[in-house]
Short mmCIF file of C-alpha atoms and ligand atoms in Angstrom, two decimals:
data_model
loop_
_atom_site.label_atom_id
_atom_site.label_comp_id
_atom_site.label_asym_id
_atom_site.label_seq_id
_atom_site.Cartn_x
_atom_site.Cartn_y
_atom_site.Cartn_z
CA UNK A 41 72.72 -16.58 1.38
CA UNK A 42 74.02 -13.39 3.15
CA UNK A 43 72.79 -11.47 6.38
CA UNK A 44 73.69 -8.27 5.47
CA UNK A 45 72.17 -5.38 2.58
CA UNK A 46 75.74 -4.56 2.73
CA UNK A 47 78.28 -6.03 -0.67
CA UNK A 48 81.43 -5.57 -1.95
CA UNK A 49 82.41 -4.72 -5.67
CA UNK A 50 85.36 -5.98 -7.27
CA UNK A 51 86.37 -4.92 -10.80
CA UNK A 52 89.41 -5.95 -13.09
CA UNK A 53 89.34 -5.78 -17.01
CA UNK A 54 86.15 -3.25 -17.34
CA UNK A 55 83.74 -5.76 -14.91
CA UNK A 56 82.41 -5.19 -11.77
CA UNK A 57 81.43 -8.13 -9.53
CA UNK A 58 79.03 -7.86 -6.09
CA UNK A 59 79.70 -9.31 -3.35
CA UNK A 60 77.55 -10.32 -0.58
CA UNK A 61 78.66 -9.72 2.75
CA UNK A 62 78.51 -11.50 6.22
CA UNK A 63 77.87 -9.05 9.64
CA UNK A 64 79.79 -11.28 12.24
CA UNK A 65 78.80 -10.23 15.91
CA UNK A 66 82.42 -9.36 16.34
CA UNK A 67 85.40 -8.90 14.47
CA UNK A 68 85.61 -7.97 11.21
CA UNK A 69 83.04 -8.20 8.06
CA UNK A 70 83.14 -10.84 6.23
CA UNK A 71 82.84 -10.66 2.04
CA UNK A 72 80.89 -14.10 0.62
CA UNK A 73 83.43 -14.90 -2.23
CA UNK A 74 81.71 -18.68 -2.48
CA UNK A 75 80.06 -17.83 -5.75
CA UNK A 76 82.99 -15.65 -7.11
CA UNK A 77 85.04 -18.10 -9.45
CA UNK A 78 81.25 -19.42 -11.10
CA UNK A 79 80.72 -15.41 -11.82
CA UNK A 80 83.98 -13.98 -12.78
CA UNK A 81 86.19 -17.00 -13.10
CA UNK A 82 88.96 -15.83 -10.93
CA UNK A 83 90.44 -17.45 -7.73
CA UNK A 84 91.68 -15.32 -5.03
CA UNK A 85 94.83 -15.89 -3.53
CA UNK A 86 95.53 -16.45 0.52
CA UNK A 87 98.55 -18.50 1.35
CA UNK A 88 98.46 -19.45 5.23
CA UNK A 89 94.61 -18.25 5.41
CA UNK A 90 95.86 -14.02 6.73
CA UNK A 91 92.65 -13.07 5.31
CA UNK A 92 89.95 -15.94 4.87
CA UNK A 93 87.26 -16.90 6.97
CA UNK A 94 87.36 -20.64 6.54
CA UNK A 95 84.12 -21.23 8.51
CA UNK A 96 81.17 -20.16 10.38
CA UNK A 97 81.76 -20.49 14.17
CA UNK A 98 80.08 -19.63 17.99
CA UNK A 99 82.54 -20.69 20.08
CA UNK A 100 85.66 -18.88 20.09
CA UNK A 101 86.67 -15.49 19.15
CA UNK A 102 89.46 -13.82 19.37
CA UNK A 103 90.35 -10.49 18.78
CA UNK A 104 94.73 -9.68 18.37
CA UNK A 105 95.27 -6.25 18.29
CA UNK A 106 93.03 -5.89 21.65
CA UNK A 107 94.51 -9.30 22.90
CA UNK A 108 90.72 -10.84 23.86
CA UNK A 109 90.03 -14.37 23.83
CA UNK A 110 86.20 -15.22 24.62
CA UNK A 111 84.85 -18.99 24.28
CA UNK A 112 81.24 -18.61 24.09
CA UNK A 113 81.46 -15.25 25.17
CA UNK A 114 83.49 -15.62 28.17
CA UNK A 115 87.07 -13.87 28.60
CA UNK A 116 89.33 -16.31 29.13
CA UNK A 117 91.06 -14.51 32.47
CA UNK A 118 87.38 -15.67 34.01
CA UNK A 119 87.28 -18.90 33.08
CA UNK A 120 90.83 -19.25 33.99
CA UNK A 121 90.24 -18.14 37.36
CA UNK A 122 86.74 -18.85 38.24
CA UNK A 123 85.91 -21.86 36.22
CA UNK A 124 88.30 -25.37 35.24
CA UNK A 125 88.86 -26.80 32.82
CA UNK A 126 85.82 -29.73 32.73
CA UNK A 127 83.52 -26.53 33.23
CA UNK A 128 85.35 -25.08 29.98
CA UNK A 129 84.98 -28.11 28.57
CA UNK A 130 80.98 -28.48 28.82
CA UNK A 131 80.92 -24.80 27.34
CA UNK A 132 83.11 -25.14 24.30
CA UNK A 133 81.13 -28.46 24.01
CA UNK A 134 77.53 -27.38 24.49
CA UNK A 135 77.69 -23.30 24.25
CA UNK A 136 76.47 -22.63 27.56
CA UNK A 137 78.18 -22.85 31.11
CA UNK A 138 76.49 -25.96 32.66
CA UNK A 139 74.19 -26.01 35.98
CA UNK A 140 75.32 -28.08 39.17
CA UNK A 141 73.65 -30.99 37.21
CA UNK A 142 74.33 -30.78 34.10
CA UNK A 143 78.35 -30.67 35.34
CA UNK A 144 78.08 -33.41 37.68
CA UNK A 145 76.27 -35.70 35.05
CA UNK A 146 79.33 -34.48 32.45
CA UNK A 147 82.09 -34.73 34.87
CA UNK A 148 80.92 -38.59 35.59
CA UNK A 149 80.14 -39.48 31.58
CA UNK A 150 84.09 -38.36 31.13
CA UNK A 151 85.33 -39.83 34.25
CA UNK A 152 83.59 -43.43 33.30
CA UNK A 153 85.45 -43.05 30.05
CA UNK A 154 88.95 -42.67 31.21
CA UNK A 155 90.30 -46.21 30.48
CA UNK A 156 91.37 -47.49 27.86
CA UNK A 157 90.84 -50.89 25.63
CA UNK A 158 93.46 -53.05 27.52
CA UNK A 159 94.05 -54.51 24.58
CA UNK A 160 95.68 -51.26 22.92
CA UNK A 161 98.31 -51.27 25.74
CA UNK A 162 100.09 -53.75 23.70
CA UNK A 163 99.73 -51.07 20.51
CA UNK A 164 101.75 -48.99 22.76
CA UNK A 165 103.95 -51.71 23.01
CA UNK A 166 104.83 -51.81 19.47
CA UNK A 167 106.81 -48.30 19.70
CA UNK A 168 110.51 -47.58 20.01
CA UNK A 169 110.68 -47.02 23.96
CA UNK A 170 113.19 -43.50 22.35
CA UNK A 171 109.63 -42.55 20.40
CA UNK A 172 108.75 -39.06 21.04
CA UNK A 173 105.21 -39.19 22.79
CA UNK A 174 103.55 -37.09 20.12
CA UNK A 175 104.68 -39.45 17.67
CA UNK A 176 103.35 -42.60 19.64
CA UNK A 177 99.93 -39.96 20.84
CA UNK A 178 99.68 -39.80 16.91
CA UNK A 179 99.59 -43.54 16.11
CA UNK A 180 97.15 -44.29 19.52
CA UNK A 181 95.03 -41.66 18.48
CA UNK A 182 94.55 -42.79 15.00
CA UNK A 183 94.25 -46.63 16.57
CA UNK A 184 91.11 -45.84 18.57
CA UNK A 185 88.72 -46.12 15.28
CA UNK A 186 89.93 -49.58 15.06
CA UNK A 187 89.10 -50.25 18.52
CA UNK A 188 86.25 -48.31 19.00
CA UNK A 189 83.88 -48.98 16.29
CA UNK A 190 80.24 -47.98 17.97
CA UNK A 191 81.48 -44.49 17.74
CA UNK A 192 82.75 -44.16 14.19
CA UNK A 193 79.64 -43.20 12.44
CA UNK A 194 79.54 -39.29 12.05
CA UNK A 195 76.10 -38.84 10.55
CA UNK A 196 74.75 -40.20 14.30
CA UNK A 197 74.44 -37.43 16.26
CA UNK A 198 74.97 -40.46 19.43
CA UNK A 199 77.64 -41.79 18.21
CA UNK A 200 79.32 -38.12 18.07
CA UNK A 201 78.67 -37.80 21.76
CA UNK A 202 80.13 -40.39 22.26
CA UNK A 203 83.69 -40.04 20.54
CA UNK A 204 83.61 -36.82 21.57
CA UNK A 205 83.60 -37.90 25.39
CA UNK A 206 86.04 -40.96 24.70
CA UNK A 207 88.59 -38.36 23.01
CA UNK A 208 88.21 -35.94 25.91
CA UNK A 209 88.38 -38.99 28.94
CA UNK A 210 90.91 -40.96 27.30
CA UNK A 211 93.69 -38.06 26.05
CA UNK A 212 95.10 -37.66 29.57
CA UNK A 213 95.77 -41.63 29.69
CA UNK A 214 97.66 -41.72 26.21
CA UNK A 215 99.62 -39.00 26.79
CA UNK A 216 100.59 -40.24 30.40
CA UNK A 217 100.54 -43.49 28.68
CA UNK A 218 103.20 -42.79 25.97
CA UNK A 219 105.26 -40.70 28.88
CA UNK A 220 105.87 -43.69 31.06
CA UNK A 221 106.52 -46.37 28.05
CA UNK A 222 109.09 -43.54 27.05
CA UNK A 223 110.81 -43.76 30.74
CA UNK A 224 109.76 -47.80 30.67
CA UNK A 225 107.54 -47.32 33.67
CA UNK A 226 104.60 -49.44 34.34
CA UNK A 227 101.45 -47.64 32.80
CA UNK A 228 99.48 -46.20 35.41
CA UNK A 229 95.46 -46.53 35.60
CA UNK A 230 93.46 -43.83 35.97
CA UNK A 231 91.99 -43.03 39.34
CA UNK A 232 88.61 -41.72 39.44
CA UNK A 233 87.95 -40.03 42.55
CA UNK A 234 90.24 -37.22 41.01
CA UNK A 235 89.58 -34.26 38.94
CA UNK A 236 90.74 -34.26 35.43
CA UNK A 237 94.35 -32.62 35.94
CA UNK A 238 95.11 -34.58 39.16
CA UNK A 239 94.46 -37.84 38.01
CA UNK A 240 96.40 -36.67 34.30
CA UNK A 241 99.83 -36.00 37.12
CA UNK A 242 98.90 -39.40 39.33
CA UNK A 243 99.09 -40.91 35.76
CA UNK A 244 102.50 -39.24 35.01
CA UNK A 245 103.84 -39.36 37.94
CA UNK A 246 103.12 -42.12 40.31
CA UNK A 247 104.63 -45.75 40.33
CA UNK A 248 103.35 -48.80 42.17
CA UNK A 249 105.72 -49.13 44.34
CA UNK A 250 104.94 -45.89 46.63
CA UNK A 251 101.81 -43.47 47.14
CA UNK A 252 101.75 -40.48 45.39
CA UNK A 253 99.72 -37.45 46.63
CA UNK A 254 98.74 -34.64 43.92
CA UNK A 255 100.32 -31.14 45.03
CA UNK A 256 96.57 -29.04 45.20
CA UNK A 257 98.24 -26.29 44.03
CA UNK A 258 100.54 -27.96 41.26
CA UNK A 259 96.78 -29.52 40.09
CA UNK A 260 95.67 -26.18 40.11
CA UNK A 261 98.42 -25.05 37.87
CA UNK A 262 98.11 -27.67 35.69
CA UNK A 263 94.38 -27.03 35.71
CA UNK A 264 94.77 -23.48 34.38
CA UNK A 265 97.07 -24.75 31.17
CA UNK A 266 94.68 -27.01 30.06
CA UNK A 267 92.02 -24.64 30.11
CA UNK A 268 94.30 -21.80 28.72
CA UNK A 269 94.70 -24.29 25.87
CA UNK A 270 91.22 -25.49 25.47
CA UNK A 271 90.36 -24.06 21.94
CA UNK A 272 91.72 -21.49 20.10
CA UNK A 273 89.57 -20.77 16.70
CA UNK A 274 90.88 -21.81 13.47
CA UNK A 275 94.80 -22.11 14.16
CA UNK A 276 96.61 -24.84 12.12
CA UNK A 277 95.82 -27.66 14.23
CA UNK A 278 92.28 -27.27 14.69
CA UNK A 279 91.89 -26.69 10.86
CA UNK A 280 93.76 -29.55 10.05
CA UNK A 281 91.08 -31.84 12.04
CA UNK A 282 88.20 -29.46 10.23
CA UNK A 283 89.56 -30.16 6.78
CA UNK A 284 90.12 -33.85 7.78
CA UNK A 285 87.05 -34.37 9.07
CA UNK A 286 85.22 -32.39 5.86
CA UNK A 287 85.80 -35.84 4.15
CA UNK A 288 83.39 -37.71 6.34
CA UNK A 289 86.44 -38.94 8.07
CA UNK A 290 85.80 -41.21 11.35
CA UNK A 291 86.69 -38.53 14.90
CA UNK A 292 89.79 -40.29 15.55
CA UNK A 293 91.55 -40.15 12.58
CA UNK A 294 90.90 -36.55 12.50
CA UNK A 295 92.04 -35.86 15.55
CA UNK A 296 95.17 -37.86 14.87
CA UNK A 297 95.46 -35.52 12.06
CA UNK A 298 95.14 -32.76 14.10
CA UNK A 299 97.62 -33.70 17.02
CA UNK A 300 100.62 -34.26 14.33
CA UNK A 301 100.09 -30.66 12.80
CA UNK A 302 100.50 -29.29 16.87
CA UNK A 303 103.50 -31.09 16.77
CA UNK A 304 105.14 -28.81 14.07
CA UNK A 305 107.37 -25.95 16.31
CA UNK A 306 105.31 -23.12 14.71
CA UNK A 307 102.50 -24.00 16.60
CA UNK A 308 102.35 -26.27 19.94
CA UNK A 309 106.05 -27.56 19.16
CA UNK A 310 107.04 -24.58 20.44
CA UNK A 311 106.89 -25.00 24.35
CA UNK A 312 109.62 -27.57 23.88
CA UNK A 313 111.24 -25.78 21.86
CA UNK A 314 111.66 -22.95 23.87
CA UNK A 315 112.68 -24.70 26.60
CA UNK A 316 115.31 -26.37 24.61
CA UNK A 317 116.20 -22.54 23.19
CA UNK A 318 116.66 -21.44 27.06
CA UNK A 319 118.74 -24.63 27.71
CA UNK A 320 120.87 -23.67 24.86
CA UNK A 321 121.06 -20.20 25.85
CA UNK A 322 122.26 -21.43 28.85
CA UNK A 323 123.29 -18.16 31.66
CA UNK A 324 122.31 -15.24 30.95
CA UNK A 325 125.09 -13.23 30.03
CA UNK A 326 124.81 -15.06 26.60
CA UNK A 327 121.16 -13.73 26.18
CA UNK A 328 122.24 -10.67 23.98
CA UNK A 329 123.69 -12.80 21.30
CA UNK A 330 120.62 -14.62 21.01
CA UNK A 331 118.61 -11.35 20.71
CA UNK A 332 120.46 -10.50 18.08
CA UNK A 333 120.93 -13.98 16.36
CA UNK A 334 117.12 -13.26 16.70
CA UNK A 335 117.36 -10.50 14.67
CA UNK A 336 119.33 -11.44 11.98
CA UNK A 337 117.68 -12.04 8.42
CA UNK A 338 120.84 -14.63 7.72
CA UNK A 339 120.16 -16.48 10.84
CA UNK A 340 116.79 -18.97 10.77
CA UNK A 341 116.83 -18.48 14.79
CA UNK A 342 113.66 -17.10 16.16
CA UNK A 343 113.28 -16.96 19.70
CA UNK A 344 110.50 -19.76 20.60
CA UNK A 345 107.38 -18.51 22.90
CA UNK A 346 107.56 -15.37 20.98
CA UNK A 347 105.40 -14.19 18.48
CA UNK A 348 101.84 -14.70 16.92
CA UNK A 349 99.73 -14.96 14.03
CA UNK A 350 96.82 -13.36 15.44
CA UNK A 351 97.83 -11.58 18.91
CA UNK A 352 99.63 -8.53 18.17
CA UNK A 353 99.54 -6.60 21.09
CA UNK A 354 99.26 -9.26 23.90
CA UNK A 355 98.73 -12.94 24.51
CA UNK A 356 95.72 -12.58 27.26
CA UNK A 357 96.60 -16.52 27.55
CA UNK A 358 100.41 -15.96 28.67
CA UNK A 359 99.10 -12.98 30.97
CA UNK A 360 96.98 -15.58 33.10
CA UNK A 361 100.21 -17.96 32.79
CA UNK A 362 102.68 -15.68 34.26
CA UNK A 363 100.91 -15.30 37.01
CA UNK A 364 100.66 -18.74 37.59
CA UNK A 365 104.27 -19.51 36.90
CA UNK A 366 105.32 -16.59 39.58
CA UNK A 367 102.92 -18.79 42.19
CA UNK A 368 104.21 -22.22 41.13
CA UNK A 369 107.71 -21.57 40.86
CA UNK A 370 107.35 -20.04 44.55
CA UNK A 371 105.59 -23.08 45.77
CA UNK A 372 108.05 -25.26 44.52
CA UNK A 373 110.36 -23.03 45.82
CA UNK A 374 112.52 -23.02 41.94
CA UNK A 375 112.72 -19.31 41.47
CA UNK A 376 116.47 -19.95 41.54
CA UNK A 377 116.16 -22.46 38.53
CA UNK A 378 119.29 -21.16 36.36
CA UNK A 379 117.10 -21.83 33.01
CA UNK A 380 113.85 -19.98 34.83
CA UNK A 381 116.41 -16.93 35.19
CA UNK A 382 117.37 -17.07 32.22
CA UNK A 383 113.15 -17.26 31.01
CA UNK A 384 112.78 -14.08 32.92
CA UNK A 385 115.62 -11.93 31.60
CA UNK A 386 115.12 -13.24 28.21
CA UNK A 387 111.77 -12.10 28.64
CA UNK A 388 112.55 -8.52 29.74
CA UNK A 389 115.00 -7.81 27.49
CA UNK A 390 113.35 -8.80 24.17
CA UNK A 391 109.95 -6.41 25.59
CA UNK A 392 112.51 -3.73 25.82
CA UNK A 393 113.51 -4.15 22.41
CA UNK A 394 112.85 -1.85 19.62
CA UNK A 395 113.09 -5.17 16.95
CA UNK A 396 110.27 -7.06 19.25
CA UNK A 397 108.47 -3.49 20.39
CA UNK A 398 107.84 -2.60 16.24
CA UNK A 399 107.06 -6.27 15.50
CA UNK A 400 104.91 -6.90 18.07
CA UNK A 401 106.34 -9.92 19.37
CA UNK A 402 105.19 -10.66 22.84
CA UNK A 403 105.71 -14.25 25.00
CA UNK A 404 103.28 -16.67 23.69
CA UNK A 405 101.43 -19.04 26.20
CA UNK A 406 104.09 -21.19 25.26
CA UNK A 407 106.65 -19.19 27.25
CA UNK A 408 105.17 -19.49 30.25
CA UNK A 409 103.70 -23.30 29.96
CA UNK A 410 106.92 -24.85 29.12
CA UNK A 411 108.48 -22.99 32.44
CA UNK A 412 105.37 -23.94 34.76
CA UNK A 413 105.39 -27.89 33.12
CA UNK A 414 109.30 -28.01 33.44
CA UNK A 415 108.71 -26.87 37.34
CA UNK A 416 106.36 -29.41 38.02
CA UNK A 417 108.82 -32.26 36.54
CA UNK A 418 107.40 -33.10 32.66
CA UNK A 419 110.27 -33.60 30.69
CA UNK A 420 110.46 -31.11 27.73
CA UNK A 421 108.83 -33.82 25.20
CA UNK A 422 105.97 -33.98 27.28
CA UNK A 423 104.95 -30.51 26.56
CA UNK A 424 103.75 -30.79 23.44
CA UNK A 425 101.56 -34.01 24.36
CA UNK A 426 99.60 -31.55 27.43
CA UNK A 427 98.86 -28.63 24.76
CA UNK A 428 97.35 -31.52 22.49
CA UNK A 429 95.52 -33.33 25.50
CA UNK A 430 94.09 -29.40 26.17
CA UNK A 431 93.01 -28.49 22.92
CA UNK A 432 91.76 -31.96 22.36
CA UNK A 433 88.13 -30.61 23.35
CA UNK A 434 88.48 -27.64 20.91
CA UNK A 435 89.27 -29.79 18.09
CA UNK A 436 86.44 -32.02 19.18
CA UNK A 437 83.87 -29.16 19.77
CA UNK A 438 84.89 -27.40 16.10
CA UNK A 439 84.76 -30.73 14.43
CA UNK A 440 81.09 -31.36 16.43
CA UNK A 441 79.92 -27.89 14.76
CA UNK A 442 81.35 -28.83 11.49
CA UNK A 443 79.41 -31.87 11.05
CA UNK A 444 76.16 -30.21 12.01
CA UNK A 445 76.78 -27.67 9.76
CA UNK A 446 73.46 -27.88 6.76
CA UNK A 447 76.16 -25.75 5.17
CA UNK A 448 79.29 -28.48 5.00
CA UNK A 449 81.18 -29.00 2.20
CA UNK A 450 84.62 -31.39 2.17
CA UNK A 451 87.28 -28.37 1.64
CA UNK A 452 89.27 -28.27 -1.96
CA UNK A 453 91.27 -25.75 -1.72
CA UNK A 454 92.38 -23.75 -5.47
CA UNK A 455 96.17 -22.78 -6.56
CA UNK A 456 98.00 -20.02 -8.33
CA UNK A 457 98.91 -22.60 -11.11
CA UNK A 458 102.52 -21.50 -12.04
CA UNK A 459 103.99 -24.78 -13.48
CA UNK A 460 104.75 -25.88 -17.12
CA UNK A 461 101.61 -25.81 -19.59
CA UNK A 462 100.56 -28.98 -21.16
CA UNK A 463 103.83 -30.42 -23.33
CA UNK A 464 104.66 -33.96 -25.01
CA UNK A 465 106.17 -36.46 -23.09
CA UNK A 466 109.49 -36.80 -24.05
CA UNK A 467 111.19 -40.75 -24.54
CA UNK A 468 113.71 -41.53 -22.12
CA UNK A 469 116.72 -41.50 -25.29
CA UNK A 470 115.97 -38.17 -26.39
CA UNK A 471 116.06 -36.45 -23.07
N1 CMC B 65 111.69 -14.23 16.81
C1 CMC B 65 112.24 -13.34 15.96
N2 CMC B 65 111.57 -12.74 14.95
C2 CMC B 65 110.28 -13.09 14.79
C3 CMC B 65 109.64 -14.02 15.63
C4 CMC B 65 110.38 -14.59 16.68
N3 CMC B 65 109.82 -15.47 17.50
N4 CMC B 65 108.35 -14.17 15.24
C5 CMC B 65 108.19 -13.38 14.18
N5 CMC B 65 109.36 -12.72 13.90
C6 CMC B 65 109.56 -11.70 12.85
C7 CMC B 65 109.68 -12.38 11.48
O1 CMC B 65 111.02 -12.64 11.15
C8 CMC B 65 109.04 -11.33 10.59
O2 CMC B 65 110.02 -10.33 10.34
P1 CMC B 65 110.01 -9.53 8.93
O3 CMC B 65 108.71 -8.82 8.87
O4 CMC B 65 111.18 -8.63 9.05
O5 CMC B 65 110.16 -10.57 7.86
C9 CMC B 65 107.95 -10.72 11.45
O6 CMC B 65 108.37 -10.92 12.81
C10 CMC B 65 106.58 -11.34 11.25
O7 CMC B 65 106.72 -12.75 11.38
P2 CMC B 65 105.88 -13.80 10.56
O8 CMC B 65 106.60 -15.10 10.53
O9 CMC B 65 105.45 -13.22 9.25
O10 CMC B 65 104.61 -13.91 11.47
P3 CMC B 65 103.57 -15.07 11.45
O11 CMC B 65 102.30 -14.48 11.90
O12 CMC B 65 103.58 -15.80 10.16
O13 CMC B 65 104.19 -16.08 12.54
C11 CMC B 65 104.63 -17.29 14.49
C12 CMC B 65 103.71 -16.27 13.81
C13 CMC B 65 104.00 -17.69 15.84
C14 CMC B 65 104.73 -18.56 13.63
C15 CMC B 65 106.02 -16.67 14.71
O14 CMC B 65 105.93 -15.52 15.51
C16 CMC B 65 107.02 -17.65 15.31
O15 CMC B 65 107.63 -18.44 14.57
N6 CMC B 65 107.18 -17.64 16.69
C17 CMC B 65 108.03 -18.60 17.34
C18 CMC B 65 107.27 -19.90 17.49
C19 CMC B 65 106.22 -19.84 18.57
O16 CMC B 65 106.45 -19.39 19.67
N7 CMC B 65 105.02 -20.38 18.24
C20 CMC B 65 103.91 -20.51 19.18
C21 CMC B 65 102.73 -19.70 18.83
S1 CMC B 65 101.54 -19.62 20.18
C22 CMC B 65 100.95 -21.22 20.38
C23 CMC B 65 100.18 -21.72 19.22
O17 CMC B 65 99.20 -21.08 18.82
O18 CMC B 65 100.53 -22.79 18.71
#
């Protein structure tokens, strides 16, 4: 099946092949290679996916030399300023922005699905109190198909509504969950009379034993990260849970799948471990032998929250985020933060940099995130826990329009085969 009169030839050893080819509605042309090792018995070769199209999407696109990021359409500097992140959440979700209605009824399905099975707090239990929360976020994750079995069935469109909401409602209490077992704090219930990133910093940050009130303005902040997050096309993560999930896998274990691949510092390890890099780094008079540590072939040092695989101009995320970091570091009055100096002339002197100007390499989202979470108080092993509780609805919807796909087939990857050919197994005494 192809949309498009348009094909591509390829010839090697006196044969020509045609291929069909795919018109997206942005972005570049797509050539159908699905029927390509039946015809010509070749595989093509694509280590870390540079140059495949892996699926057939609406939601997000993304386009890295201009720096664009649309879900649905929509830029991502709108949503981020005009819309939150529930509202993001119905439209990654469902495709369109919702009506006053259609919100409210979503807002209260996810709200009424914040708790938890009490019975899973002793699960959490069961971890080293010194776990990192990504590890514990991993195992609870993966737990919920054995305590949610009425949503497990992913041929039933209901029951894919359903874990789909329970992911979305229920990520903010893990994660705020496996934060205070890791500080060995009582676990704090959600509350819900408050929005989605209040009651996530009530759960984080409250105790019994006084009131808490959310900072609007911190909620706002944290607000605009989760949305900034929400989904990001077919990065690492999110094709983790795809491939996962291409087995018929139950939603939880996919999205357990997907949450350890974040963890990796390549992809959403990398707030913490930029804010560990600036820690390290220390004052900023030691900055230039870190830009050149940077720099150096011999040296595996990279300088975290820089860099993309797809955004090689600018991150249109970490635009939005700077902005908010200048506001939230005012209002919490931490401009004078020795390790947020340090951010900011790290930051200026690695854009004036020929090495990072001919590379490309810009801040990340993750620059920014890690320096707006560590103003509001997270700990640096939290970070990693509120990019997977944000792109917990773009793994959900991708997975959603995976399953629906007529077209769906569990992935099986091919190899470059460069390994012994068949030989005789040798006995042990004559090796
Ligand atoms: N510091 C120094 N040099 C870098 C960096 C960096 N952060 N990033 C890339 N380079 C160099 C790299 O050494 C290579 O140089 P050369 O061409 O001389 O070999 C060149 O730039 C291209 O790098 P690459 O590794 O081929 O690029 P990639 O597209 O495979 O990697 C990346 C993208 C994000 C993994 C990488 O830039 C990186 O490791 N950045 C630091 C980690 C980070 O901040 N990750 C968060 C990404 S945004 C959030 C998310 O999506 O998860």
């Amino acid at each position: 099946m192809t949309d498009t009169s348009k094909t591509a030839t390829l010839s090697f050893d006196g044969q020509s092949f045609e291929l069909p080819m795919f018109t997206p509605t942005a972005g570049p042309e797509v050539i159908d290679i699905r029927k390509l090792y039946g015809q010509a018995g070749v595989f093509t070769y694509d280590p870390g996916f540079t140059s495949t199209a892996s699926c057939d999407s609406t939601i997000t696109y993304i386009d890295g030399d201009e720096g664009i990021l649309l879900h649905r359409g929509y830029p991502i500097d709108q949503l981020a300023s005009k819309s939150h992140f529930l509202e993001v959440c119905y439209l990654l979700l469902y495709g369109e922005l919702p009506s006053s209605a259609q919100l409210e009824d979503f807002e209260t399905r996810v709200t009424r699905h914040t708790m938890i099975h009490e019975q899973m707090h002793n699960f959490f239990r069961g971890f080293r109190r010194d776990a990192h929360p990504m590890a514990t976020m991993v195992g609870v994750v993966g737990a919920m198909s054995a305590f949610y079995h009425d949503s497990l069935d992913v041929n039933d469109p209901w029951q894919r509504e359903v874990a789909s909401i329970r992911l979305i409602a229920k990520m903010p209490t893990i994660a705020a969950m496996a934060y205070k077992y890791s500080i060995g704090q009582p676990f704090v219930y959600p509350r819900n009379d408050l929005d989605y990133a209040a009651n996530f910093l009530h759960m984080c940050f409250s105790v019994p034993a006084e009131t808490y009130h959310v900072n609007p303005i911190v909620a706002r902040a944290m607000d605009r990260i989760l949305t900034l997050h929400a989904d990001h096309e077919q990065n690492a993560s999110t094709s983790t849970v795809r491939l996962a999930s291409s087995s018929g896998a139950n939603p939880f274990a996919c999205i357990a799948a997907g949450i350890a691949c974040l963890w990796g510092p390549a992809h959403g390890g990398a707030n913490q471990a930029c804010l560990e890099m600036l820690r390290e780094i220390g004052t900023v008079d030691r900055i230039p032998e870190f830009i050149e540590r940077a720099k150096d072939k011999n040296d595996p040092f990279r300088l975290m929250g820089f860099g993309h695989r797809v955004y090689k101009n600018t991150d249109p995320r970490a635009k939005v985020l700077k902005q908010s970091a200048d506001e939230v570091l005012e209002l919490l009055g931490v401009q004078d933060n020795p390790l947020l100096q340090v951010a900011k002339e790290l930051e200026h002197v690695a854009l004036n940099d020929p090495y990072f100007i001919e590379k490309k390499l810009f801040p990340n989202v993750d620059f920014y995130s890690g320096i707006i979470l560590e103003a509001i108080g997270f700990p640096t092993s939290m970070f990693t826990p509120v990019f997977a509780l944000s792109r917990t609805v773009g793994w959900v919807s991708q997975w959603k329009e995976m399953i629906a796909d007529p077209q769906m087939k569990i992935g099986r990857p091919r190899q470059l085969y460069r390994g012994e050919t068949e030989r005789n197994y040798v006995d042990i005494e004559n090796r």
